[in-house]
PDB file of C-alpha atoms in Angstrom:
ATOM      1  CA  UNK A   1      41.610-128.383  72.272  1.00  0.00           C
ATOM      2  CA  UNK A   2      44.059-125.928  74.210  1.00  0.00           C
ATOM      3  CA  UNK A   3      43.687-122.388  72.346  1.00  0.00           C
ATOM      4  CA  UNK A   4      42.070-123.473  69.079  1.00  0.00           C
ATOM      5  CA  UNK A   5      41.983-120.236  67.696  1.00  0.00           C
ATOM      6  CA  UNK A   6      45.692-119.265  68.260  1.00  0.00           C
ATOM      7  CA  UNK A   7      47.456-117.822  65.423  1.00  0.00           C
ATOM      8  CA  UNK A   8      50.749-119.635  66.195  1.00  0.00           C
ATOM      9  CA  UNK A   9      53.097-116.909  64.879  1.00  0.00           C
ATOM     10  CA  UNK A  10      53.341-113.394  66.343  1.00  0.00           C
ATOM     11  CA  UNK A  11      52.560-110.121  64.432  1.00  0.00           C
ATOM     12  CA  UNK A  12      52.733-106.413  64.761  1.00  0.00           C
ATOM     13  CA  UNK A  13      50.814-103.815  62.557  1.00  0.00           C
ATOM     14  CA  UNK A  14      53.175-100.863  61.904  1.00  0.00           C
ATOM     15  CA  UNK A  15      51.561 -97.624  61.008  1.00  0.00           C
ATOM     16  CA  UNK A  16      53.939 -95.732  58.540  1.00  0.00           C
ATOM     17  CA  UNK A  17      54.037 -91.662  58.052  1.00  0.00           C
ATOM     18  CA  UNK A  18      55.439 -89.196  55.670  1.00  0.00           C
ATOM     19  CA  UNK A  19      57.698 -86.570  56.015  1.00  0.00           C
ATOM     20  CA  UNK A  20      54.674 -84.540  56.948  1.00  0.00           C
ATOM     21  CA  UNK A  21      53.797 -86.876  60.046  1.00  0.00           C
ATOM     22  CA  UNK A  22      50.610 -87.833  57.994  1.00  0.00           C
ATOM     23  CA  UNK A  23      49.276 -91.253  58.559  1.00  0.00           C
ATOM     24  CA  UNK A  24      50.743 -92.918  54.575  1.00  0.00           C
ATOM     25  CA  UNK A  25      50.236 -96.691  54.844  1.00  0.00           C
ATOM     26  CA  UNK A  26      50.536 -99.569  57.222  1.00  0.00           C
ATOM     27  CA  UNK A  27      51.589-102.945  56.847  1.00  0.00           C
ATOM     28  CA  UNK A  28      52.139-106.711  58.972  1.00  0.00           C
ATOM     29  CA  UNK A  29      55.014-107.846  60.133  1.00  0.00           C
ATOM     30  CA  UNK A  30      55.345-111.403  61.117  1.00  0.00           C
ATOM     31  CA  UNK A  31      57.391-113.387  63.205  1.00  0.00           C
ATOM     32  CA  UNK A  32      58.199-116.916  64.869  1.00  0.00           C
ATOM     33  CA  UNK A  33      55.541-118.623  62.153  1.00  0.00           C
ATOM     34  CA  UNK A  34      55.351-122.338  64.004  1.00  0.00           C
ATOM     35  CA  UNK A  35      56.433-123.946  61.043  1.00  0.00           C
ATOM     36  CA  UNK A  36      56.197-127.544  63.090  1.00  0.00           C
ATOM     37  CA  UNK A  37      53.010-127.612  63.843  1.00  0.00           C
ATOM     38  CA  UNK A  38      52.766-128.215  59.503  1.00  0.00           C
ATOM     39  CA  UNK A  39      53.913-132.053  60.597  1.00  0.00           C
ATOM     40  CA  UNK A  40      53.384-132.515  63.690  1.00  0.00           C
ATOM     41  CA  UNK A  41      50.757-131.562  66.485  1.00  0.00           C
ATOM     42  CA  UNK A  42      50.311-132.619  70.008  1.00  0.00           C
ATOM     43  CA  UNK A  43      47.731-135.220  70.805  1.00  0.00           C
ATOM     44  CA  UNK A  44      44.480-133.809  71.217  1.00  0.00           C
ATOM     45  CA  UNK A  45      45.623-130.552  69.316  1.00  0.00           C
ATOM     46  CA  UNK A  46      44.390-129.281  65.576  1.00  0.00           C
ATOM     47  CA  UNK A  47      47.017-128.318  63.063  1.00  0.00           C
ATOM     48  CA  UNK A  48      46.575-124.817  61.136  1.00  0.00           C
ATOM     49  CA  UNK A  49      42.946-124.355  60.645  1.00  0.00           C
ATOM     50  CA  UNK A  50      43.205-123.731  56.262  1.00  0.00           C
ATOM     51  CA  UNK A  51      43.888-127.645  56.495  1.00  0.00           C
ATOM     52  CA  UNK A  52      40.590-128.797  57.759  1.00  0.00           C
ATOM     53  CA  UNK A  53      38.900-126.076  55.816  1.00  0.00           C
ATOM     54  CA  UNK A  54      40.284-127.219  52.476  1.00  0.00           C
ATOM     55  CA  UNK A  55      39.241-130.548  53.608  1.00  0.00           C
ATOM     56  CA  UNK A  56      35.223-129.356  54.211  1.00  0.00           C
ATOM     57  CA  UNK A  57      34.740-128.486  50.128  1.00  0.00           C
ATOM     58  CA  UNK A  58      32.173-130.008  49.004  1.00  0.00           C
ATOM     59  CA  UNK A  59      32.766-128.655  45.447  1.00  0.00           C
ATOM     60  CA  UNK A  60      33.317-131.736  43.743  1.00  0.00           C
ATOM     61  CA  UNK A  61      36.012-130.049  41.010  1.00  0.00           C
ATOM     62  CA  UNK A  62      38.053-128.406  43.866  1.00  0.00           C
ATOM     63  CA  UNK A  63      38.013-132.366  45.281  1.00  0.00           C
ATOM     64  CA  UNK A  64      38.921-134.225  42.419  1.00  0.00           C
ATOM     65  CA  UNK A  65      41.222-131.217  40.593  1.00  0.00           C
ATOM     66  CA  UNK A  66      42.567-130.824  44.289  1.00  0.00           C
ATOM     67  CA  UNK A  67      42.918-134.563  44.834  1.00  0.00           C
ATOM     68  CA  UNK A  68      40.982-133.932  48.944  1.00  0.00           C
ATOM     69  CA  UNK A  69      40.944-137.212  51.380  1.00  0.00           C
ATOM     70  CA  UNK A  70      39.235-137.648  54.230  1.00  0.00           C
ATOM     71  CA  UNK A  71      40.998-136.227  56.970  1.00  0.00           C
ATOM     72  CA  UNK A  72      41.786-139.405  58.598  1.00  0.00           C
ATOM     73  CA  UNK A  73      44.225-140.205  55.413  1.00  0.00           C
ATOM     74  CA  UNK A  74      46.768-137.229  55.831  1.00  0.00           C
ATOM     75  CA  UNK A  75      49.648-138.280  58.529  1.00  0.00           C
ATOM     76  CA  UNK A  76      50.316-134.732  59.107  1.00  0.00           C
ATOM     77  CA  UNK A  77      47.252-134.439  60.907  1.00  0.00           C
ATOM     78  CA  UNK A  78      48.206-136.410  63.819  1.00  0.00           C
ATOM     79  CA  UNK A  79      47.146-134.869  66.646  1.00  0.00           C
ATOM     80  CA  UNK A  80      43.639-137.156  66.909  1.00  0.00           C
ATOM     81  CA  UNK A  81      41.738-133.974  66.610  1.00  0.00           C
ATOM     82  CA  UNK A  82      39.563-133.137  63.152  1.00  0.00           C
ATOM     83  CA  UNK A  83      36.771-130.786  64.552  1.00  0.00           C
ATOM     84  CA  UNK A  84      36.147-128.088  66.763  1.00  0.00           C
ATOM     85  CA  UNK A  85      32.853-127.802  69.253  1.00  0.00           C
ATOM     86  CA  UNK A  86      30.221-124.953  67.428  1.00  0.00           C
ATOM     87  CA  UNK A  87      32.556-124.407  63.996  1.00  0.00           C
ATOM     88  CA  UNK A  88      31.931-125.258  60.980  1.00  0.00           C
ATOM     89  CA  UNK A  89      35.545-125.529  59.073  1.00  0.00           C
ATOM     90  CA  UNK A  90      33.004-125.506  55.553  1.00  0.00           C
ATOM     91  CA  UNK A  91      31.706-122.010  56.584  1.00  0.00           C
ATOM     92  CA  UNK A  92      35.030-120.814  57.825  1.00  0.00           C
ATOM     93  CA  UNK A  93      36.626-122.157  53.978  1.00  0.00           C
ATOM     94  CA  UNK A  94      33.964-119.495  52.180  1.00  0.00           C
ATOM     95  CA  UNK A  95      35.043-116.923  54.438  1.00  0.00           C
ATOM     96  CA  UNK A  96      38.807-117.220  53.948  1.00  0.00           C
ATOM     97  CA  UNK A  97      38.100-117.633  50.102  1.00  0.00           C
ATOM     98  CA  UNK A  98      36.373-113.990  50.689  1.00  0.00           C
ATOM     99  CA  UNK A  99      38.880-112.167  53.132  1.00  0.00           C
ATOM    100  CA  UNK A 100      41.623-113.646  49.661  1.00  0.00           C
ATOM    101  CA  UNK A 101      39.166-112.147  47.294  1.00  0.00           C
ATOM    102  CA  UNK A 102      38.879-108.766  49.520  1.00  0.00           C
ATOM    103  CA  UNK A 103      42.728-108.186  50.040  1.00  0.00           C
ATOM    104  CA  UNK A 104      42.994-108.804  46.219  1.00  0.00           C
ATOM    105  CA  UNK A 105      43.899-111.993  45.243  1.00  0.00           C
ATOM    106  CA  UNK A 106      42.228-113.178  42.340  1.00  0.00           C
ATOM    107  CA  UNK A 107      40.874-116.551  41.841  1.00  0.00           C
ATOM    108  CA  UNK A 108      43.188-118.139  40.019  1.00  0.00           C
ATOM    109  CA  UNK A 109      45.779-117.322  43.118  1.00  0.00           C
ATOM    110  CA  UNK A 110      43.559-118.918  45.097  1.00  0.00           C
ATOM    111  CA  UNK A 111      43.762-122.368  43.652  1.00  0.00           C
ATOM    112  CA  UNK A 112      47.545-122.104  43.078  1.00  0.00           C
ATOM    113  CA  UNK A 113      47.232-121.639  46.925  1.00  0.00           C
ATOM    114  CA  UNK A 114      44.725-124.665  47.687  1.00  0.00           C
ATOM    115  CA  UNK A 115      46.940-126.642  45.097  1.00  0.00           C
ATOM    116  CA  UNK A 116      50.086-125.691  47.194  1.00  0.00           C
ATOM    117  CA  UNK A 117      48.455-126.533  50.720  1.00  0.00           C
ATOM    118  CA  UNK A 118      46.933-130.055  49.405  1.00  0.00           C
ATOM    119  CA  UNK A 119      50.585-130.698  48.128  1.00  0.00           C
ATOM    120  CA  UNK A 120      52.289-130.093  51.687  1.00  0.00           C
ATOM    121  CA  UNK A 121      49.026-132.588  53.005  1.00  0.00           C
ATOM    122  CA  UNK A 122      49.955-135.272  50.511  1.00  0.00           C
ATOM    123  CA  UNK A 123      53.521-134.654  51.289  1.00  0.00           C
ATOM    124  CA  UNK A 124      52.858-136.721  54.425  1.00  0.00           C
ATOM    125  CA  UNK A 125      51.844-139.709  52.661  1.00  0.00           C
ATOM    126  CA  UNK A 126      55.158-140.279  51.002  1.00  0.00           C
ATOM    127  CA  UNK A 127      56.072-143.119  52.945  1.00  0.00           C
ATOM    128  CA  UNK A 128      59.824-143.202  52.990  1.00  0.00           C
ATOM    129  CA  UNK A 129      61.733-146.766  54.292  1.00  0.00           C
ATOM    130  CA  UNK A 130      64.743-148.759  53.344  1.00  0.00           C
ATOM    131  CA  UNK A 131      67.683-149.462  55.552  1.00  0.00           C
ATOM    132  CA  UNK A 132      70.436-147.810  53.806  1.00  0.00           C
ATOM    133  CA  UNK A 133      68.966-146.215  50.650  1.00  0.00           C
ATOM    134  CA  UNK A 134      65.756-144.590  50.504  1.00  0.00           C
ATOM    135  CA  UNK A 135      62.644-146.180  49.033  1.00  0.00           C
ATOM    136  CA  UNK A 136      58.787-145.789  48.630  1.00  0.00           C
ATOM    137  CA  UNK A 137      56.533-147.829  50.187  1.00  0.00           C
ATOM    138  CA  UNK A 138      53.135-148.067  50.947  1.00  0.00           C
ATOM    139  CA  UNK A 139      51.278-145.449  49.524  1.00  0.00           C
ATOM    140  CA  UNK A 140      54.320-143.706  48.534  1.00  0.00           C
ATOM    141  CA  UNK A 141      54.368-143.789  45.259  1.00  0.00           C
ATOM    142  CA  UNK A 142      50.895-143.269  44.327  1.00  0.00           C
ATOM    143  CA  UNK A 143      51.511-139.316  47.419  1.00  0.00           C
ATOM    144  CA  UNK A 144      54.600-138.813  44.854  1.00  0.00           C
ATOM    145  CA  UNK A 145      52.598-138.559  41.979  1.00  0.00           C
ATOM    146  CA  UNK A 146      49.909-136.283  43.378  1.00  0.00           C
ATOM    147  CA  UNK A 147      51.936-133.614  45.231  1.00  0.00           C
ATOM    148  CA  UNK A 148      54.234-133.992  41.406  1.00  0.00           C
ATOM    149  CA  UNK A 149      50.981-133.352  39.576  1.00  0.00           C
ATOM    150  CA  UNK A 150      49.864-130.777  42.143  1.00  0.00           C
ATOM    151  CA  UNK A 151      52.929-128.936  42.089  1.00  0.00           C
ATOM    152  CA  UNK A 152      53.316-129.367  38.343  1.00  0.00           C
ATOM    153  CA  UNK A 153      56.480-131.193  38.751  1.00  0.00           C
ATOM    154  CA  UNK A 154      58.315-134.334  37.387  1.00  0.00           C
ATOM    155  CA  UNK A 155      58.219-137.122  39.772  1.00  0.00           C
ATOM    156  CA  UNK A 156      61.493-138.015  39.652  1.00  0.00           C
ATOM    157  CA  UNK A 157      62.747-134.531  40.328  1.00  0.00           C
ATOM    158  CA  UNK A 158      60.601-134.829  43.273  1.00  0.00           C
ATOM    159  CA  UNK A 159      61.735-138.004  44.367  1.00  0.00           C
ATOM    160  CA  UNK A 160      65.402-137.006  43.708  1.00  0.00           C
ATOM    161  CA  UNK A 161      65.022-134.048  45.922  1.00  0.00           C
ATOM    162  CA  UNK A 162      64.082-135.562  48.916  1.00  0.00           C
ATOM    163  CA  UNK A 163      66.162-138.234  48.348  1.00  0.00           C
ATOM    164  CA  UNK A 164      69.241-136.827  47.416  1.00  0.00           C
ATOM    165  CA  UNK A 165      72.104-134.593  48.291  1.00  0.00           C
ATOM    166  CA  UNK A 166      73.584-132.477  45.540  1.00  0.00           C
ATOM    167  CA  UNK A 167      77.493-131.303  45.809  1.00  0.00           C
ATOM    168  CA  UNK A 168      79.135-128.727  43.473  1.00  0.00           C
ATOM    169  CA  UNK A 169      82.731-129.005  43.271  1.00  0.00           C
ATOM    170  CA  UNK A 170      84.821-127.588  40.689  1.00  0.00           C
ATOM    171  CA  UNK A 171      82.018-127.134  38.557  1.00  0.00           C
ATOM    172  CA  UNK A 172      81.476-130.664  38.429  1.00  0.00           C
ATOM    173  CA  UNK A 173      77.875-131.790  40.638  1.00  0.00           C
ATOM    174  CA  UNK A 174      77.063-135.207  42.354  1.00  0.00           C
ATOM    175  CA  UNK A 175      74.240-136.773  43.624  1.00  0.00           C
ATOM    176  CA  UNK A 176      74.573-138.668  47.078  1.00  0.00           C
ATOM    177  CA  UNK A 177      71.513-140.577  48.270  1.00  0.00           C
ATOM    178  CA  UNK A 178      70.351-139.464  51.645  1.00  0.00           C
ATOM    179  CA  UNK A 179      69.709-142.444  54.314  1.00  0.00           C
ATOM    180  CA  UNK A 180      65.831-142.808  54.979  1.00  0.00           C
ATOM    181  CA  UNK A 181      65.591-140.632  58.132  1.00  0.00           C
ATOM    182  CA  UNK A 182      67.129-138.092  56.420  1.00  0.00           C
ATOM    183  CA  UNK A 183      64.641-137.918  53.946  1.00  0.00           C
ATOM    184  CA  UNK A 184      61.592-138.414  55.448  1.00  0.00           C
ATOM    185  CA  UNK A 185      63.584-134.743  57.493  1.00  0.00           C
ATOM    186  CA  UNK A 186      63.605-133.675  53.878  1.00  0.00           C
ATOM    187  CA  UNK A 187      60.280-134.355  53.168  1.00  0.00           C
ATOM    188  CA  UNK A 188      59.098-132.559  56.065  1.00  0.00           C
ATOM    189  CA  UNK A 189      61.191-129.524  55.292  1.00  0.00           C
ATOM    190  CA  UNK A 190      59.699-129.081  52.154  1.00  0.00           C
ATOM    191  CA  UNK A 191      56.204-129.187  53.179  1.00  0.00           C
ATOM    192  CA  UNK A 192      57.158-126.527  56.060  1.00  0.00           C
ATOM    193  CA  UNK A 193      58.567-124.836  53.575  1.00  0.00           C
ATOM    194  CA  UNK A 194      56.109-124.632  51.319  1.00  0.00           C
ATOM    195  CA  UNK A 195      53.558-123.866  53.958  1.00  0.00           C
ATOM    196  CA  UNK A 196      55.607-120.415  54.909  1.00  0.00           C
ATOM    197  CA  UNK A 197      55.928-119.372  51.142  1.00  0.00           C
ATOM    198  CA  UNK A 198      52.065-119.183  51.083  1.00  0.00           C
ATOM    199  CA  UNK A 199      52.192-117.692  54.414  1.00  0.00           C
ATOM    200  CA  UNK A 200      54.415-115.171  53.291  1.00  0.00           C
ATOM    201  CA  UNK A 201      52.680-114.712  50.295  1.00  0.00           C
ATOM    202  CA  UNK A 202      49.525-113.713  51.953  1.00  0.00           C
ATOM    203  CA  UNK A 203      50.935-111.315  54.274  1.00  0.00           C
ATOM    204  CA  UNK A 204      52.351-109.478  50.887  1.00  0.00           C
ATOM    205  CA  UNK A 205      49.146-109.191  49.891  1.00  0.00           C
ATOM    206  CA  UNK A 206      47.206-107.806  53.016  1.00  0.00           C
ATOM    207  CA  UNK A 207      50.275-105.377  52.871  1.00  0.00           C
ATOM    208  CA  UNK A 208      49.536-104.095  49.249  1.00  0.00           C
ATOM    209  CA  UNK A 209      46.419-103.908  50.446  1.00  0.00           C
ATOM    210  CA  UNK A 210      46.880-101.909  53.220  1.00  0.00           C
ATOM    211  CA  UNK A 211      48.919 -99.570  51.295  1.00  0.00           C
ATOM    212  CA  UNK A 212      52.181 -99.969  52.128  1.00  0.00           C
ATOM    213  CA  UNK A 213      54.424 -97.572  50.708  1.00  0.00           C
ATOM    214  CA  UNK A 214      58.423 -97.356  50.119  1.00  0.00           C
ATOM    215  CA  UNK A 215      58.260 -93.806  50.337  1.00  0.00           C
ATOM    216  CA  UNK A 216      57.341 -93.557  54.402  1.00  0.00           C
ATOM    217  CA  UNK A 217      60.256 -92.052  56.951  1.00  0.00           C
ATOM    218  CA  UNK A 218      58.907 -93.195  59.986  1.00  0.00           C
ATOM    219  CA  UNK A 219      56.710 -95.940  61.972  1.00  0.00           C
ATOM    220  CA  UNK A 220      54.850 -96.836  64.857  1.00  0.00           C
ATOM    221  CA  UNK A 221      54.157-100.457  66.293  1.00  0.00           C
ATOM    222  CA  UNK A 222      51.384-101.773  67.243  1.00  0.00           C
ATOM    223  CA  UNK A 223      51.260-105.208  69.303  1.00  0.00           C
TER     224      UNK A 223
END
């Protein structure tokens, strides 16, 4: 695999001062997150590591409460590769569960989190064809109901909004379908959305952690 261990986004640490020039807080900032690599990968590449961890639990309540396949059954991971020479994604999962717990997020958080990254798995397997309209086939409908129940959602909201375009005119709002291509886009732009929200939402956190702090005049950046 080429670079297995890259990040794919780049970061900066800034280390913030006070009006005294005293060292006050720091905090990450993030940039360029490759949001595409969610759906797609190269062949022969790995998509974000968290995926394959998730994947590893052998806790049989995270499986069934987190509805985890084998590998092999999520289309987003389509670049052929599942494992990585000397690492073991199960003993990598226990460690990310404790750098979560160390930068304070409780464990509660951290299922909302696994729930959120299993939805944008199962996202995948909403198979979207038709010729005109959109429809579900395949597994479709069964993917629809898990990343629903995962994401605590009605179905048919779901379905709707990958399916639909909503207008607002006049106070008066419409529902156009979208053509299939166009939703299996949607699709995909919801689970790369949802991926950066939980990307986000960890950096927040290693930033409270770090001690970041509203009240600093000036930084400096470190690559």
């Amino acid at each position: 695999i080429r670079n297995n261990n890259s990040s794919r986004f780049g970061k900066y640490l800034r280390v913030h001062f006070d009006r005294s020039g005293h060292v006050c807080g720091g905090s990450v900032v993030t940039y360029l997150l490759e949001k595409s690599r969610v759906v797609s990968q190269a062949l022969g590449e790995r998509s974000y590591h968290i995926f394959y961890q998730l994947l590893s639990s052998k806790d049989s309540e995270e499986i069934e409460s987190l509805v985890l396949l084998p590998e092999t059954n999520y289309p987003y991971l389509n670049g052929d590769v599942y494992q990585i020479d000397n690492i073991s994604d199960e003993t990598h999962f226990q460690l990310t569960k404790q750098a979560m717990k160390t930068i304070g997020i409780s464990f509660q958080q951290q299922r909302l989190v696994f729930r959120i990254i299993s939805a944008v798995l199962h996202l995948g397997r909403i198979e979207i064809g038709g010729d005109d309209i959109p429809v579900l086939i395949g597994q479709g409908n069964d993917a629809l109901k898990v990343v629903s129940k995962l994401l605590d959602l009605e179905s048919d909201f779901l379905f709707r909004a990958i399916t639909t375009t909503k207008r607002t005119i006049r106070n008066e709002t419409t529902f156009s379908p979208l053509t299939p291509d166009q939703s299996r886009a949607a699709r995909d732009s919801l689970a790369m959305a949802l991926y950066e929200r939980v990307f986000n939402f960890l950096v927040s956190a290693i930033n409270t952690k770090l001690g970041l702090n509203s009240q600093a005049k000036k930084y400096a950046s470190i690559s």
